[in-house]
């Protein structure tokens, strides 16, 4: 299991005062990947706490700085979806994204979800490798996006069957 190389890392639910900084971090990652950003594609970021009120939206901090985000959104049939995974460029490959992902999976399991899904663009090779490394399997590819899933262990078997990470 990969441990963060940043010992003062803290992961917690987003607070009202975090919204602007969390939005900026996510948009910067999108701009880095796509070259520009269209605000019309990201209306959920205008009020993160309201947009994700039915799920979990986490921020990872180092000191007072938000360095990563990730959210878990409920879907039908015991399924939750991970969205808005983002890590500050200067802190990537230090285990922070893995720590946020583990926390989201633990929160999903604690909330009773049986499966977690997610999607990313098929040309985002680093993201695909990251999710494969953490036990997600590709379920399908459609319209330039790669879709993943991971099954969570039964609650009573969780102590005997750890998640693949």
PDB file of C-alpha atoms in Angstrom:
ATOM      1  CA  UNK A   1       0.000   0.000   0.000  1.00  0.00           C
ATOM      2  CA  UNK A   2       1.419   3.338  -1.069  1.00  0.00           C
ATOM      3  CA  UNK A   3       1.770   5.859   1.748  1.00  0.00           C
ATOM      4  CA  UNK A   4       1.807   9.576   1.075  1.00  0.00           C
ATOM      5  CA  UNK A   5       5.291  11.073   0.977  1.00  0.00           C
ATOM      6  CA  UNK A   6       3.847  14.166   2.618  1.00  0.00           C
ATOM      7  CA  UNK A   7       3.669  13.423   6.351  1.00  0.00           C
ATOM      8  CA  UNK A   8       1.484  16.413   7.233  1.00  0.00           C
ATOM      9  CA  UNK A   9      -1.241  15.411   4.772  1.00  0.00           C
ATOM     10  CA  UNK A  10      -4.786  15.639   6.098  1.00  0.00           C
ATOM     11  CA  UNK A  11      -7.945  14.461   4.291  1.00  0.00           C
ATOM     12  CA  UNK A  12     -11.299  15.844   5.360  1.00  0.00           C
ATOM     13  CA  UNK A  13     -14.738  16.814   4.048  1.00  0.00           C
ATOM     14  CA  UNK A  14     -14.875  20.131   2.214  1.00  0.00           C
ATOM     15  CA  UNK A  15     -15.879  23.210   4.199  1.00  0.00           C
ATOM     16  CA  UNK A  16     -17.639  26.328   2.926  1.00  0.00           C
ATOM     17  CA  UNK A  17     -14.405  28.308   3.121  1.00  0.00           C
ATOM     18  CA  UNK A  18     -12.643  25.704   0.890  1.00  0.00           C
ATOM     19  CA  UNK A  19     -14.905  26.122  -2.162  1.00  0.00           C
ATOM     20  CA  UNK A  20     -12.891  28.740  -4.047  1.00  0.00           C
ATOM     21  CA  UNK A  21      -9.528  27.042  -3.555  1.00  0.00           C
ATOM     22  CA  UNK A  22     -10.904  23.573  -4.397  1.00  0.00           C
ATOM     23  CA  UNK A  23     -12.530  24.918  -7.573  1.00  0.00           C
ATOM     24  CA  UNK A  24      -9.276  26.605  -8.622  1.00  0.00           C
ATOM     25  CA  UNK A  25      -7.298  23.384  -8.096  1.00  0.00           C
ATOM     26  CA  UNK A  26      -9.705  21.323 -10.204  1.00  0.00           C
ATOM     27  CA  UNK A  27      -9.898  23.899 -12.987  1.00  0.00           C
ATOM     28  CA  UNK A  28      -6.107  24.250 -13.086  1.00  0.00           C
ATOM     29  CA  UNK A  29      -5.787  20.476 -13.576  1.00  0.00           C
ATOM     30  CA  UNK A  30      -8.351  20.548 -16.372  1.00  0.00           C
ATOM     31  CA  UNK A  31      -6.646  23.508 -18.030  1.00  0.00           C
ATOM     32  CA  UNK A  32      -3.294  21.726 -17.808  1.00  0.00           C
ATOM     33  CA  UNK A  33      -4.739  18.648 -19.501  1.00  0.00           C
ATOM     34  CA  UNK A  34      -6.981  20.309 -22.107  1.00  0.00           C
ATOM     35  CA  UNK A  35      -5.119  23.584 -22.693  1.00  0.00           C
ATOM     36  CA  UNK A  36      -8.135  25.716 -21.777  1.00  0.00           C
ATOM     37  CA  UNK A  37     -11.329  25.463 -19.777  1.00  0.00           C
ATOM     38  CA  UNK A  38     -14.911  26.233 -20.604  1.00  0.00           C
ATOM     39  CA  UNK A  39     -16.769  27.241 -17.411  1.00  0.00           C
ATOM     40  CA  UNK A  40     -20.038  25.996 -18.922  1.00  0.00           C
ATOM     41  CA  UNK A  41     -18.731  22.417 -18.602  1.00  0.00           C
ATOM     42  CA  UNK A  42     -18.186  22.743 -14.847  1.00  0.00           C
ATOM     43  CA  UNK A  43     -21.286  24.292 -13.246  1.00  0.00           C
ATOM     44  CA  UNK A  44     -21.026  21.923 -10.267  1.00  0.00           C
ATOM     45  CA  UNK A  45     -17.898  23.806  -9.180  1.00  0.00           C
ATOM     46  CA  UNK A  46     -19.772  27.078  -8.708  1.00  0.00           C
ATOM     47  CA  UNK A  47     -21.176  25.743  -5.427  1.00  0.00           C
ATOM     48  CA  UNK A  48     -19.360  22.523  -4.575  1.00  0.00           C
ATOM     49  CA  UNK A  49     -20.984  22.060  -1.182  1.00  0.00           C
ATOM     50  CA  UNK A  50     -24.484  22.255  -2.678  1.00  0.00           C
ATOM     51  CA  UNK A  51     -23.619  20.217  -5.789  1.00  0.00           C
ATOM     52  CA  UNK A  52     -22.223  17.331  -3.738  1.00  0.00           C
ATOM     53  CA  UNK A  53     -24.511  17.570  -0.698  1.00  0.00           C
ATOM     54  CA  UNK A  54     -25.845  14.047  -1.284  1.00  0.00           C
ATOM     55  CA  UNK A  55     -22.381  12.474  -1.377  1.00  0.00           C
ATOM     56  CA  UNK A  56     -18.889  13.029  -0.081  1.00  0.00           C
ATOM     57  CA  UNK A  57     -16.528  15.744  -1.330  1.00  0.00           C
ATOM     58  CA  UNK A  58     -13.079  15.513   0.205  1.00  0.00           C
ATOM     59  CA  UNK A  59     -10.106  17.829   0.202  1.00  0.00           C
ATOM     60  CA  UNK A  60      -6.552  16.889   1.062  1.00  0.00           C
ATOM     61  CA  UNK A  61      -4.504  19.577   2.725  1.00  0.00           C
ATOM     62  CA  UNK A  62      -0.874  20.160   3.526  1.00  0.00           C
ATOM     63  CA  UNK A  63      -0.785  22.909   6.095  1.00  0.00           C
ATOM     64  CA  UNK A  64      -3.393  25.446   4.986  1.00  0.00           C
ATOM     65  CA  UNK A  65      -3.128  24.566   1.290  1.00  0.00           C
ATOM     66  CA  UNK A  66      -5.671  22.363  -0.508  1.00  0.00           C
ATOM     67  CA  UNK A  67      -3.561  19.956  -2.572  1.00  0.00           C
ATOM     68  CA  UNK A  68      -6.123  17.395  -3.774  1.00  0.00           C
ATOM     69  CA  UNK A  69      -9.826  16.751  -4.173  1.00  0.00           C
ATOM     70  CA  UNK A  70     -12.110  13.809  -4.781  1.00  0.00           C
ATOM     71  CA  UNK A  71     -15.832  13.219  -4.559  1.00  0.00           C
ATOM     72  CA  UNK A  72     -18.165  10.256  -4.215  1.00  0.00           C
ATOM     73  CA  UNK A  73     -21.650  10.598  -5.729  1.00  0.00           C
ATOM     74  CA  UNK A  74     -24.475   8.122  -5.045  1.00  0.00           C
ATOM     75  CA  UNK A  75     -25.939   6.286  -8.026  1.00  0.00           C
ATOM     76  CA  UNK A  76     -28.669   3.617  -8.156  1.00  0.00           C
ATOM     77  CA  UNK A  77     -28.436   0.044  -6.906  1.00  0.00           C
ATOM     78  CA  UNK A  78     -25.718   0.266  -4.260  1.00  0.00           C
ATOM     79  CA  UNK A  79     -23.329   2.036  -6.642  1.00  0.00           C
ATOM     80  CA  UNK A  80     -21.360   5.239  -6.076  1.00  0.00           C
ATOM     81  CA  UNK A  81     -19.294   7.182  -8.602  1.00  0.00           C
ATOM     82  CA  UNK A  82     -15.934   8.854  -7.998  1.00  0.00           C
ATOM     83  CA  UNK A  83     -15.592  12.258  -9.637  1.00  0.00           C
ATOM     84  CA  UNK A  84     -13.425  15.369  -9.387  1.00  0.00           C
ATOM     85  CA  UNK A  85     -10.180  13.593  -8.501  1.00  0.00           C
ATOM     86  CA  UNK A  86      -7.436  16.192  -8.771  1.00  0.00           C
ATOM     87  CA  UNK A  87      -3.956  16.636  -7.283  1.00  0.00           C
ATOM     88  CA  UNK A  88      -1.833  19.784  -7.398  1.00  0.00           C
ATOM     89  CA  UNK A  89       0.734  19.457 -10.157  1.00  0.00           C
ATOM     90  CA  UNK A  90       3.760  20.024  -7.909  1.00  0.00           C
ATOM     91  CA  UNK A  91       2.658  17.242  -5.531  1.00  0.00           C
ATOM     92  CA  UNK A  92       1.747  14.451  -7.942  1.00  0.00           C
ATOM     93  CA  UNK A  93       3.361  11.016  -7.627  1.00  0.00           C
ATOM     94  CA  UNK A  94       3.740  11.432  -3.878  1.00  0.00           C
ATOM     95  CA  UNK A  95       0.848   9.161  -2.857  1.00  0.00           C
ATOM     96  CA  UNK A  96      -1.669  11.947  -2.247  1.00  0.00           C
ATOM     97  CA  UNK A  97      -4.081  10.819  -4.968  1.00  0.00           C
ATOM     98  CA  UNK A  98      -3.823   7.255  -3.678  1.00  0.00           C
ATOM     99  CA  UNK A  99      -4.629   8.430  -0.155  1.00  0.00           C
ATOM    100  CA  UNK A 100      -7.704  10.349  -1.360  1.00  0.00           C
ATOM    101  CA  UNK A 101      -8.849   7.361  -3.431  1.00  0.00           C
ATOM    102  CA  UNK A 102      -8.443   4.985  -0.465  1.00  0.00           C
ATOM    103  CA  UNK A 103     -10.453   7.330   1.732  1.00  0.00           C
ATOM    104  CA  UNK A 104     -13.230   7.567  -0.870  1.00  0.00           C
ATOM    105  CA  UNK A 105     -13.348   3.766  -1.174  1.00  0.00           C
ATOM    106  CA  UNK A 106     -13.410   3.395   2.619  1.00  0.00           C
ATOM    107  CA  UNK A 107     -16.217   5.960   2.862  1.00  0.00           C
ATOM    108  CA  UNK A 108     -18.149   4.152   0.116  1.00  0.00           C
ATOM    109  CA  UNK A 109     -17.794   0.832   1.906  1.00  0.00           C
ATOM    110  CA  UNK A 110     -18.817   2.377   5.249  1.00  0.00           C
ATOM    111  CA  UNK A 111     -21.888   3.913   3.604  1.00  0.00           C
ATOM    112  CA  UNK A 112     -22.942   0.489   2.315  1.00  0.00           C
ATOM    113  CA  UNK A 113     -22.077   0.826  -1.362  1.00  0.00           C
ATOM    114  CA  UNK A 114     -21.243  -2.439  -3.123  1.00  0.00           C
ATOM    115  CA  UNK A 115     -19.566  -1.020  -6.225  1.00  0.00           C
ATOM    116  CA  UNK A 116     -17.729   2.149  -7.184  1.00  0.00           C
ATOM    117  CA  UNK A 117     -17.549   3.372 -10.765  1.00  0.00           C
ATOM    118  CA  UNK A 118     -15.735   6.208 -12.511  1.00  0.00           C
ATOM    119  CA  UNK A 119     -14.778   7.438 -15.945  1.00  0.00           C
ATOM    120  CA  UNK A 120     -11.964   9.377 -17.497  1.00  0.00           C
ATOM    121  CA  UNK A 121     -11.063  10.419 -20.984  1.00  0.00           C
ATOM    122  CA  UNK A 122      -9.327   7.626 -22.878  1.00  0.00           C
ATOM    123  CA  UNK A 123      -6.313   9.771 -23.778  1.00  0.00           C
ATOM    124  CA  UNK A 124      -5.535  10.540 -20.123  1.00  0.00           C
ATOM    125  CA  UNK A 125      -3.040   7.676 -19.841  1.00  0.00           C
ATOM    126  CA  UNK A 126      -1.768   8.630 -16.370  1.00  0.00           C
ATOM    127  CA  UNK A 127      -5.288   8.489 -14.942  1.00  0.00           C
ATOM    128  CA  UNK A 128      -5.997   5.126 -16.576  1.00  0.00           C
ATOM    129  CA  UNK A 129      -2.760   3.674 -15.174  1.00  0.00           C
ATOM    130  CA  UNK A 130      -3.574   5.125 -11.728  1.00  0.00           C
ATOM    131  CA  UNK A 131      -7.017   3.498 -11.540  1.00  0.00           C
ATOM    132  CA  UNK A 132      -5.738   0.171 -12.918  1.00  0.00           C
ATOM    133  CA  UNK A 133      -2.996   0.202 -10.270  1.00  0.00           C
ATOM    134  CA  UNK A 134      -5.657   0.570  -7.574  1.00  0.00           C
ATOM    135  CA  UNK A 135      -7.695  -2.443  -8.670  1.00  0.00           C
ATOM    136  CA  UNK A 136     -10.282  -0.820 -10.898  1.00  0.00           C
ATOM    137  CA  UNK A 137     -11.172  -2.779 -14.021  1.00  0.00           C
ATOM    138  CA  UNK A 138     -12.166  -1.273 -17.335  1.00  0.00           C
ATOM    139  CA  UNK A 139     -15.835  -2.032 -17.993  1.00  0.00           C
ATOM    140  CA  UNK A 140     -16.116  -0.365 -21.383  1.00  0.00           C
ATOM    141  CA  UNK A 141     -14.875   2.412 -23.623  1.00  0.00           C
ATOM    142  CA  UNK A 142     -17.346   4.737 -25.330  1.00  0.00           C
ATOM    143  CA  UNK A 143     -17.096   8.043 -27.174  1.00  0.00           C
ATOM    144  CA  UNK A 144     -13.499   8.646 -26.093  1.00  0.00           C
ATOM    145  CA  UNK A 145     -14.077   7.845 -22.417  1.00  0.00           C
ATOM    146  CA  UNK A 146     -12.866   4.846 -20.418  1.00  0.00           C
ATOM    147  CA  UNK A 147     -15.222   3.528 -17.727  1.00  0.00           C
ATOM    148  CA  UNK A 148     -14.054   1.630 -14.638  1.00  0.00           C
ATOM    149  CA  UNK A 149     -15.566  -0.276 -11.721  1.00  0.00           C
ATOM    150  CA  UNK A 150     -14.392  -1.887  -8.520  1.00  0.00           C
ATOM    151  CA  UNK A 151     -16.485  -4.181  -6.340  1.00  0.00           C
ATOM    152  CA  UNK A 152     -16.364  -3.531  -2.615  1.00  0.00           C
ATOM    153  CA  UNK A 153     -16.287  -6.426  -0.138  1.00  0.00           C
ATOM    154  CA  UNK A 154     -19.343  -7.411   1.865  1.00  0.00           C
ATOM    155  CA  UNK A 155     -19.436  -5.415   5.114  1.00  0.00           C
ATOM    156  CA  UNK A 156     -19.083  -8.528   7.294  1.00  0.00           C
ATOM    157  CA  UNK A 157     -16.240  -9.863   5.129  1.00  0.00           C
ATOM    158  CA  UNK A 158     -14.344  -6.558   5.030  1.00  0.00           C
ATOM    159  CA  UNK A 159     -11.959  -7.586   7.794  1.00  0.00           C
ATOM    160  CA  UNK A 160     -11.100 -10.824   5.951  1.00  0.00           C
ATOM    161  CA  UNK A 161     -10.957  -9.514   2.370  1.00  0.00           C
ATOM    162  CA  UNK A 162      -9.030  -6.255   1.963  1.00  0.00           C
ATOM    163  CA  UNK A 163      -9.678  -4.025  -1.028  1.00  0.00           C
ATOM    164  CA  UNK A 164      -7.288  -4.455  -3.930  1.00  0.00           C
ATOM    165  CA  UNK A 165      -5.149  -1.346  -4.019  1.00  0.00           C
TER     166      UNK A 165
END
